[in-house]
mmCIF file of N, CA, C and O and ligand atoms in Angstrom:
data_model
loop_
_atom_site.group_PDB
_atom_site.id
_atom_site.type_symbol
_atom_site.label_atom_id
_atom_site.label_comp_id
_atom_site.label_asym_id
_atom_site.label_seq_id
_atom_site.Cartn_x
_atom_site.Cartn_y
_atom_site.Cartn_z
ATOM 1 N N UNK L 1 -45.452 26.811 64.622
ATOM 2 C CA UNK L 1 -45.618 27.303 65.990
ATOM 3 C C UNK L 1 -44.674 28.481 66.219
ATOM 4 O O UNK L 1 -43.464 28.337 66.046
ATOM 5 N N UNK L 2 -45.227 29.695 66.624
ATOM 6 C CA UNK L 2 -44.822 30.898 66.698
ATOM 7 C C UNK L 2 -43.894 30.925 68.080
ATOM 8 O O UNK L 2 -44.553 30.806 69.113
ATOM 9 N N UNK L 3 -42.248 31.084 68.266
ATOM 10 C CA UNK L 3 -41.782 31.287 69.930
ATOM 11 C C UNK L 3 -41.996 32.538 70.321
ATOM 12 O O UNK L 3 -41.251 33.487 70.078
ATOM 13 N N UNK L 4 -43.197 32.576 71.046
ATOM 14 C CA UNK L 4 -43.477 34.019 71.574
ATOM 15 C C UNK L 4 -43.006 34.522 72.122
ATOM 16 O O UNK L 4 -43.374 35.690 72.247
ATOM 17 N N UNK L 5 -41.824 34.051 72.882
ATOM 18 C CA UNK L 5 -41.182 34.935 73.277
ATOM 19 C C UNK L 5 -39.565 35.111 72.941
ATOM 20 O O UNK L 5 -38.544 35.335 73.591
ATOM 21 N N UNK L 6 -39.905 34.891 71.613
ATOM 22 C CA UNK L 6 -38.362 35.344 71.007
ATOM 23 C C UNK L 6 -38.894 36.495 69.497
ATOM 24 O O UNK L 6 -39.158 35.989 68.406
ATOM 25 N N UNK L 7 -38.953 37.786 69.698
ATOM 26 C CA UNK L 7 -39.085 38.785 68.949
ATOM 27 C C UNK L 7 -37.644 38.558 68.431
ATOM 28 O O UNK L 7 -36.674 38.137 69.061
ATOM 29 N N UNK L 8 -37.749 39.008 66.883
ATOM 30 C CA UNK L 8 -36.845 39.142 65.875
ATOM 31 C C UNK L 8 -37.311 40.139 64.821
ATOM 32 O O UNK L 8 -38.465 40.331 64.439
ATOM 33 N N UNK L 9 -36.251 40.703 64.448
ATOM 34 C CA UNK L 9 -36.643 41.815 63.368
ATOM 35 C C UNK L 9 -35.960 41.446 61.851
ATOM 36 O O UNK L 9 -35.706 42.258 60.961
ATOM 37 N N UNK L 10 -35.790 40.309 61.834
ATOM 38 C CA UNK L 10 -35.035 39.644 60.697
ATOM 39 C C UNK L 10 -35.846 39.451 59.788
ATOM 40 O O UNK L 10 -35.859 38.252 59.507
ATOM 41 N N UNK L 11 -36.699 40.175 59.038
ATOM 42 C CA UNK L 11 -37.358 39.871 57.963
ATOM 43 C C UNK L 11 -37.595 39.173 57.253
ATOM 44 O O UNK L 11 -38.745 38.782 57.051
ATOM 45 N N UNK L 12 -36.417 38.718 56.537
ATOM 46 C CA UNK L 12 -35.926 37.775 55.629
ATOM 47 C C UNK L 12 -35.575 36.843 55.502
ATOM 48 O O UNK L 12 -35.103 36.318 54.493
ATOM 49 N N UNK L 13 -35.840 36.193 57.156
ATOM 50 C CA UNK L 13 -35.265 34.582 57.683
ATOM 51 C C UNK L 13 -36.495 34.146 57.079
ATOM 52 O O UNK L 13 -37.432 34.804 56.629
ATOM 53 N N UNK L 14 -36.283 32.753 57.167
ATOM 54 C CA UNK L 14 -37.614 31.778 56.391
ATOM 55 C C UNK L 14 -37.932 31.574 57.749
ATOM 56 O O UNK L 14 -38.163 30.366 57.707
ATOM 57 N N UNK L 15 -38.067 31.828 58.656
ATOM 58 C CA UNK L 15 -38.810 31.613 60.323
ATOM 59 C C UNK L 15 -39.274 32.522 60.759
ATOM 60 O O UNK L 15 -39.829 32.324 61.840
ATOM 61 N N UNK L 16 -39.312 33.818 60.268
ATOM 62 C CA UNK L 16 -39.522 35.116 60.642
ATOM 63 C C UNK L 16 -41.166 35.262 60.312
ATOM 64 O O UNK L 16 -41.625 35.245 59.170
ATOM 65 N N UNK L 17 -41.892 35.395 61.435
ATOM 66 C CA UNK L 17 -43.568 35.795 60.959
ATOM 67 C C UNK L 17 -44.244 37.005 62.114
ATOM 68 O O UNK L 17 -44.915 36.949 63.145
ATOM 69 N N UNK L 18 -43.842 37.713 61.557
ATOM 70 C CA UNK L 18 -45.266 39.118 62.006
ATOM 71 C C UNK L 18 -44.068 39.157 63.137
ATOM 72 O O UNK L 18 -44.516 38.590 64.134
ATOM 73 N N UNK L 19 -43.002 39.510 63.322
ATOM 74 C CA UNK L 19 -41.985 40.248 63.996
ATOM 75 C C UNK L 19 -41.439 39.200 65.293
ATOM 76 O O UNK L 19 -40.595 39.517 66.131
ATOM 77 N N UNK L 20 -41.913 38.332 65.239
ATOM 78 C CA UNK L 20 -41.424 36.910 66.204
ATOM 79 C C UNK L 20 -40.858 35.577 65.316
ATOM 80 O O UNK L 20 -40.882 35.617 64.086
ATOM 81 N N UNK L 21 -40.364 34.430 66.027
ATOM 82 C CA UNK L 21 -39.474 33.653 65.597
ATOM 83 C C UNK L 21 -40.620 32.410 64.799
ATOM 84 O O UNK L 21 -41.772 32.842 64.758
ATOM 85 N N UNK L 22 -40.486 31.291 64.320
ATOM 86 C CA UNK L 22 -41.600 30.401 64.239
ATOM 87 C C UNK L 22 -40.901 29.100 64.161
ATOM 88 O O UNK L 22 -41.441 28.004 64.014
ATOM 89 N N UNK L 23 -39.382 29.395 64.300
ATOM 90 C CA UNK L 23 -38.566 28.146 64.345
ATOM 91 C C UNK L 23 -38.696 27.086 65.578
ATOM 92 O O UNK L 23 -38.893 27.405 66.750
ATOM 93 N N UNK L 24 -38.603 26.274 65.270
ATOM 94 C CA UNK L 24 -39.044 25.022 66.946
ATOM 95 C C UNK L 24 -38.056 25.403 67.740
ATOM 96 O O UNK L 24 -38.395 25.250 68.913
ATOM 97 N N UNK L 25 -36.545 26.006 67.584
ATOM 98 C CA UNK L 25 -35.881 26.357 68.515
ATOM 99 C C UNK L 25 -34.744 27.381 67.522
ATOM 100 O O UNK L 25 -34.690 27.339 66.293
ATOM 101 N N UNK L 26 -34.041 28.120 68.263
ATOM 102 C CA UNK L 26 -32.902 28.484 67.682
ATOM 103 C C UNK L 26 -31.820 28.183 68.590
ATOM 104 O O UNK L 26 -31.882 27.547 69.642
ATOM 105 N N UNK L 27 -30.466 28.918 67.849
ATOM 106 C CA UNK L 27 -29.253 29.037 68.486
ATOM 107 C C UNK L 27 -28.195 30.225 68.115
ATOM 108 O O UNK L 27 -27.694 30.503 67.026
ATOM 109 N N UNK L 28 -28.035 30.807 69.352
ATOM 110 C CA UNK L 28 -27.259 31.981 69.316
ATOM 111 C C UNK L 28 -25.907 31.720 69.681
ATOM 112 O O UNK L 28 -25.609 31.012 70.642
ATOM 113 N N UNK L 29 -24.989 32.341 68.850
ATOM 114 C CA UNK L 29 -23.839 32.213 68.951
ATOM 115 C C UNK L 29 -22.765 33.851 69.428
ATOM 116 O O UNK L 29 -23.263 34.959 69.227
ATOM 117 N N UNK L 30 -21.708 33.746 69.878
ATOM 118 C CA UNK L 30 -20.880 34.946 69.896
ATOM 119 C C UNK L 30 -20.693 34.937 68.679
ATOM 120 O O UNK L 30 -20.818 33.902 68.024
ATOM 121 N N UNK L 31 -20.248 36.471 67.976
ATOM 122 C CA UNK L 31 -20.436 37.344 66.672
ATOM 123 C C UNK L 31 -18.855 36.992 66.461
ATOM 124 O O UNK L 31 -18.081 37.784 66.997
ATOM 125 N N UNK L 32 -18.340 36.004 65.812
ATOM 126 C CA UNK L 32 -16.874 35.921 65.633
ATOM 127 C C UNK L 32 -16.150 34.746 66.461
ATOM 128 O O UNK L 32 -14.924 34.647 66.411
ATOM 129 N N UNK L 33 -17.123 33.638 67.410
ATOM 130 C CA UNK L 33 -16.726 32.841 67.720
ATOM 131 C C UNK L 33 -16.443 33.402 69.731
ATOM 132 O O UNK L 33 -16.599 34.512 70.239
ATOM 133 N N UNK L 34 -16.085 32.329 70.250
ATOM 134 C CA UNK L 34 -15.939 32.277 71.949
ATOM 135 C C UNK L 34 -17.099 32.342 72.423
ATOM 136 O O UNK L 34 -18.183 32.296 71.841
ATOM 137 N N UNK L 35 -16.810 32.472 73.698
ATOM 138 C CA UNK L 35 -17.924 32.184 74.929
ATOM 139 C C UNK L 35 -18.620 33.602 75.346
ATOM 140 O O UNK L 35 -19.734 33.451 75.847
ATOM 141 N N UNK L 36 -18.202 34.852 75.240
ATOM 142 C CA UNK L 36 -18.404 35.693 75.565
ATOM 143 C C UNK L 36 -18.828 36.883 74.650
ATOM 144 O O UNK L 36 -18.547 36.941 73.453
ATOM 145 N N UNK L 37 -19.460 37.726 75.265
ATOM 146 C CA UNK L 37 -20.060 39.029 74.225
ATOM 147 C C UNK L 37 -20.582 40.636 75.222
ATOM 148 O O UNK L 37 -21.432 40.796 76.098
ATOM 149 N N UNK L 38 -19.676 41.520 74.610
ATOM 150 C CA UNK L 38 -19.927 42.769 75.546
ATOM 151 C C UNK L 38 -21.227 43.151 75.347
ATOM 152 O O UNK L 38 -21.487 43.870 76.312
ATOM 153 N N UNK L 39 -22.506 43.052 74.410
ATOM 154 C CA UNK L 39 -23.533 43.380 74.558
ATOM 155 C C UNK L 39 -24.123 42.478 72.941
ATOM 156 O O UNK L 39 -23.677 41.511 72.324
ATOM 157 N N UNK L 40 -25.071 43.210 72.777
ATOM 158 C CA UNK L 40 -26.017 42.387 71.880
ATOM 159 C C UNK L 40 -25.915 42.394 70.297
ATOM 160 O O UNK L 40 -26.663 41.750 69.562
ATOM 161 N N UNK L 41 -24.988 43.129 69.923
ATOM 162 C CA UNK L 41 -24.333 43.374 69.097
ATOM 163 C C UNK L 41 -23.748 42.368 68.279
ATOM 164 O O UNK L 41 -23.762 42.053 67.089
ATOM 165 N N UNK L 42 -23.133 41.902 69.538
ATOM 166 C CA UNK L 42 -21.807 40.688 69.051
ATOM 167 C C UNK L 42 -22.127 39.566 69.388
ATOM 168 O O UNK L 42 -21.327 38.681 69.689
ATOM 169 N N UNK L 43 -24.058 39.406 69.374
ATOM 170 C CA UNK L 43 -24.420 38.272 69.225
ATOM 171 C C UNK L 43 -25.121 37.944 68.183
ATOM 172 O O UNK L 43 -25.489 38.945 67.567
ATOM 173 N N UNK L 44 -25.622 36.494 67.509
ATOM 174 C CA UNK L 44 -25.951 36.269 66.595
ATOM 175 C C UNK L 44 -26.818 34.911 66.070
ATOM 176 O O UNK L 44 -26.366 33.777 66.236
ATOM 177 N N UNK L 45 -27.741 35.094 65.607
ATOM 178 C CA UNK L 45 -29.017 33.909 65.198
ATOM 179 C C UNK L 45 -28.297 33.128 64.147
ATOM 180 O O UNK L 45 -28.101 33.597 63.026
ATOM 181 N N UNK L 46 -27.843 31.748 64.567
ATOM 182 C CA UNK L 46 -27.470 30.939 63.527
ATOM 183 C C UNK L 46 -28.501 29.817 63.658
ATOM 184 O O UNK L 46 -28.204 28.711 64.110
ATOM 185 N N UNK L 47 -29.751 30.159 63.233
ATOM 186 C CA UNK L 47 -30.629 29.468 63.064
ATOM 187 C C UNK L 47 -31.088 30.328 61.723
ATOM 188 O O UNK L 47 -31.875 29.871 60.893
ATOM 189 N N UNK L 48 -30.665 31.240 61.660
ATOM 190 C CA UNK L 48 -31.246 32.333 60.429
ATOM 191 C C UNK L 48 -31.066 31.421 58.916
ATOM 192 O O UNK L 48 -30.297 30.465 59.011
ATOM 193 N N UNK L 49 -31.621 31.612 57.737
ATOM 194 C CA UNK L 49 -31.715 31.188 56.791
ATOM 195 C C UNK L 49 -32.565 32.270 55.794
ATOM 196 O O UNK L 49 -33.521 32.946 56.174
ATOM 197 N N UNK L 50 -32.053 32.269 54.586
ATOM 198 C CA UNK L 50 -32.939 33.642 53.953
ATOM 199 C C UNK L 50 -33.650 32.603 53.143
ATOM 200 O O UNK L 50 -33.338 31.473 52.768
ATOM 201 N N UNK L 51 -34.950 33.529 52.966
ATOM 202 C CA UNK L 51 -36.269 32.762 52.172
ATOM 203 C C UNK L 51 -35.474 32.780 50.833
ATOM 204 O O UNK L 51 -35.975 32.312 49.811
HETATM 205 S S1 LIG W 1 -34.324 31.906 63.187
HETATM 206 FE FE1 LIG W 1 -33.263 33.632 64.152
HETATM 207 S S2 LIG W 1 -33.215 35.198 62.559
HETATM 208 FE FE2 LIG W 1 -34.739 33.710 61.961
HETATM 209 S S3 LIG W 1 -36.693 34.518 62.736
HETATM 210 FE FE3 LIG W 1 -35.859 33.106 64.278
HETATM 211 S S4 LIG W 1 -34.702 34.432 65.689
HETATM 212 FE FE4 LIG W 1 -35.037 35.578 63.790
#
């Protein structure tokens, strides 16, 4: 099942299909740990996994 509305450009995740997510859920984390993040940068898909 495709989350349509989570676009990803991660190619190479094993959840990654035709430029959207297909994982039952993910989880984003701050880029280095804490609660906070100045923009999108210093965030990050730890649901990712490479094929
Ligand atoms: S798990 Fe994360 S990195 Fe992988 S396709 Fe989904 S959003 Fe992208």
């Amino acid at each position: 099942m495709v989350l349509e509305n989570v676009k990803c450009s991660v190619s190479n995740c094993r959840y990654w299909q035709n430029q959207f997510c297909n994982a039952s859920a993910i989880e984003v984390n701050v880029d280095g740990g804490g609660k906070q993040a100045k923009d999108s940068v210093e965030t990050q898909c730890r649901t990712f996994q490479a094929k």
